[in-house]
C-alpha cells in the first residue's frame, strides 16, 4: 500500500510541476512575441528564433542553421530572406565553401535585438530578488538535471 501512496504522491507532484511548466512556457511565449514585435513589428516568434540563433552563432551557414533548429530548409530560406530584407542579417561568401554563404547579424540587427530585450532584462533578476542565492543555484542545478535527463 505504501508503494501506491508513494506512486500517487509522485504522480500528483509531477502533475503540479507540469502545470507550473505550462505557465512558465506561456509567459516565455509572451516575452518572445513581444521581443519579436519590438525587433520588427509583425515579426513572428519563429523568425525571432532564427534571428537570435544567428546572433548566438555569430556566423553560420543556412544549412547549419536549419540543422541547429531542426527546421525545414525551405522555411529557413524564406525566413533568412525576410531577415535580410529587414536589414537584420547579412550574407557573405563562406571562405570554406564558395557555394555557401555565411549569415551574420548586422549592427542594426544587434542594436534592435538589444533594445527589444531591454524591457525584460531585469525580469528574472527582479523575480528572484528575495530568493536566497543557494535556492537559485539549487533551481539551476535541478533544471539542468531535468533537461540533461540525469538524476540530481
Coordinates of C-alpha atoms in Angstrom, one line a residue:
X1 CA 0.0 0.0 0.0
X2 CA 2.9 2.4 0.7
X3 CA 4.1 1.8 -2.9
X4 CA 0.7 3.1 -4.2
X5 CA 0.7 6.1 -1.9
X6 CA 4.3 6.9 -3.0
X7 CA 3.3 6.5 -6.6
X8 CA 0.2 8.6 -6.2
X9 CA 2.2 11.3 -4.4
X10 CA 4.8 11.3 -7.1
X11 CA 2.1 11.5 -9.8
X12 CA 0.5 14.4 -8.1
X13 CA 3.8 16.2 -7.7
X14 CA 4.7 15.6 -11.4
X15 CA 1.3 17.0 -12.4
X16 CA 1.8 20.1 -10.3
X17 CA 5.2 20.5 -11.9
X18 CA 3.7 20.1 -15.4
X19 CA 1.2 22.8 -14.6
X20 CA 3.9 25.2 -13.5
X21 CA 6.0 24.4 -16.6
X22 CA 2.9 25.1 -18.7
X23 CA 2.5 28.6 -17.1
X24 CA 6.2 29.3 -17.5
X25 CA 6.1 28.3 -21.2
X26 CA 3.1 30.6 -21.7
X27 CA 4.9 33.5 -20.1
X28 CA 8.0 32.8 -22.1
X29 CA 6.0 32.7 -25.4
X30 CA 4.5 36.1 -24.5
X31 CA 8.0 37.6 -23.9
X32 CA 9.3 36.1 -27.2
X33 CA 6.3 37.5 -29.1
X34 CA 6.8 40.9 -27.5
X35 CA 10.5 40.9 -28.2
X36 CA 9.9 39.8 -31.8
X37 CA 7.5 42.7 -32.3
X38 CA 10.0 45.2 -30.8
X39 CA 12.7 43.9 -33.2
X40 CA 10.3 44.4 -36.2
X41 CA 6.6 45.0 -35.9
X42 CA 4.7 41.9 -37.1
X43 CA 7.8 39.6 -36.8
X44 CA 6.7 36.1 -35.9
X45 CA 8.2 34.2 -33.0
X46 CA 9.7 31.7 -35.4
X47 CA 11.6 34.4 -37.3
X48 CA 12.8 35.8 -33.9
X49 CA 14.2 32.3 -33.0
X50 CA 16.0 32.1 -36.3
X51 CA 17.4 35.6 -35.8
X52 CA 18.5 35.1 -32.2
X53 CA 20.2 31.8 -33.3
X54 CA 22.1 33.6 -36.0
X55 CA 23.1 36.2 -33.3
X56 CA 24.3 33.5 -30.9
X57 CA 26.3 31.7 -33.6
X58 CA 27.7 35.0 -34.8
X59 CA 28.3 33.5 -38.3
X60 CA 26.5 30.4 -39.6
X61 CA 25.6 28.8 -42.9
X62 CA 22.0 28.4 -43.8
X63 CA 22.3 24.6 -43.8
X64 CA 23.9 24.6 -40.3
X65 CA 21.1 26.9 -39.1
X66 CA 18.4 24.5 -40.4
X67 CA 20.2 21.7 -38.6
X68 CA 20.6 23.6 -35.4
X69 CA 16.9 24.5 -35.3
X70 CA 15.8 21.1 -36.8
X71 CA 13.7 23.1 -39.2
X72 CA 12.7 22.8 -42.9
X73 CA 15.4 24.2 -45.2
X74 CA 12.7 25.9 -47.3
X75 CA 11.2 27.7 -44.3
X76 CA 14.6 28.7 -43.1
X77 CA 15.5 30.1 -46.5
X78 CA 12.3 32.2 -46.6
X79 CA 12.9 33.5 -43.1
X80 CA 16.5 34.3 -43.8
X81 CA 15.4 36.3 -46.9
X82 CA 12.9 38.2 -44.7
X83 CA 15.6 39.0 -42.0
X84 CA 18.0 40.1 -44.7
X85 CA 15.3 42.3 -46.3
X86 CA 14.7 43.9 -42.9
X87 CA 18.5 44.6 -42.6
X88 CA 18.9 42.5 -39.5
X89 CA 21.3 40.0 -41.0
X90 CA 23.8 40.0 -43.9
X91 CA 25.1 37.3 -46.1
X92 CA 28.8 36.9 -47.0
X93 CA 30.7 34.3 -49.0
X94 CA 31.8 31.3 -47.0
X95 CA 35.6 31.2 -47.3
X96 CA 35.5 27.4 -46.5
X97 CA 32.9 26.7 -49.3
X98 CA 32.4 29.0 -52.3
X99 CA 28.9 27.6 -52.9
X100 CA 27.7 28.6 -49.5
X101 CA 27.3 31.8 -47.6
X102 CA 27.6 32.8 -44.0
X103 CA 24.8 34.6 -42.2
X104 CA 25.7 37.2 -39.6
X105 CA 23.8 39.8 -37.6
X106 CA 24.2 43.4 -38.8
X107 CA 25.0 46.2 -36.4
X108 CA 21.3 47.3 -36.9
X109 CA 20.1 43.8 -36.1
X110 CA 22.2 43.7 -32.9
X111 CA 21.0 47.2 -31.9
X112 CA 17.4 46.2 -32.5
X113 CA 17.7 43.0 -30.5
X114 CA 19.4 44.7 -27.6
X115 CA 16.6 47.3 -27.5
X116 CA 13.9 44.6 -27.8
X117 CA 15.4 42.6 -24.8
X118 CA 15.9 45.7 -22.6
X119 CA 12.3 45.7 -21.1
X120 CA 12.7 42.1 -19.8
X121 CA 16.4 42.4 -19.0
X122 CA 15.8 42.5 -15.2
X123 CA 12.6 40.4 -15.0
X124 CA 14.3 37.3 -13.7
X125 CA 16.7 39.2 -11.5
X126 CA 13.7 41.1 -10.0
X127 CA 11.6 37.9 -9.7
X128 CA 14.4 36.2 -7.8
X129 CA 15.5 39.3 -5.8
X130 CA 14.2 37.9 -2.4
X131 CA 15.3 34.3 -3.1
X132 CA 18.4 33.0 -1.2
X133 CA 21.3 32.6 -3.6
X134 CA 21.5 28.9 -2.6
X135 CA 17.9 28.4 -3.7
X136 CA 18.7 29.9 -7.1
X137 CA 21.7 27.7 -7.5
X138 CA 19.6 24.7 -6.5
X139 CA 16.9 25.5 -9.0
X140 CA 19.5 25.9 -11.8
X141 CA 21.1 22.5 -10.7
X142 CA 17.7 20.8 -10.7
X143 CA 16.6 22.2 -14.1
X144 CA 19.9 21.2 -15.6
X145 CA 19.5 17.7 -14.3
X146 CA 15.9 17.6 -15.8
X147 CA 17.0 18.8 -19.2
X148 CA 20.1 16.6 -19.3
X149 CA 17.9 13.6 -18.2
X150 CA 20.0 12.7 -15.2
X151 CA 19.2 12.2 -11.6
X152 CA 20.2 15.2 -9.4

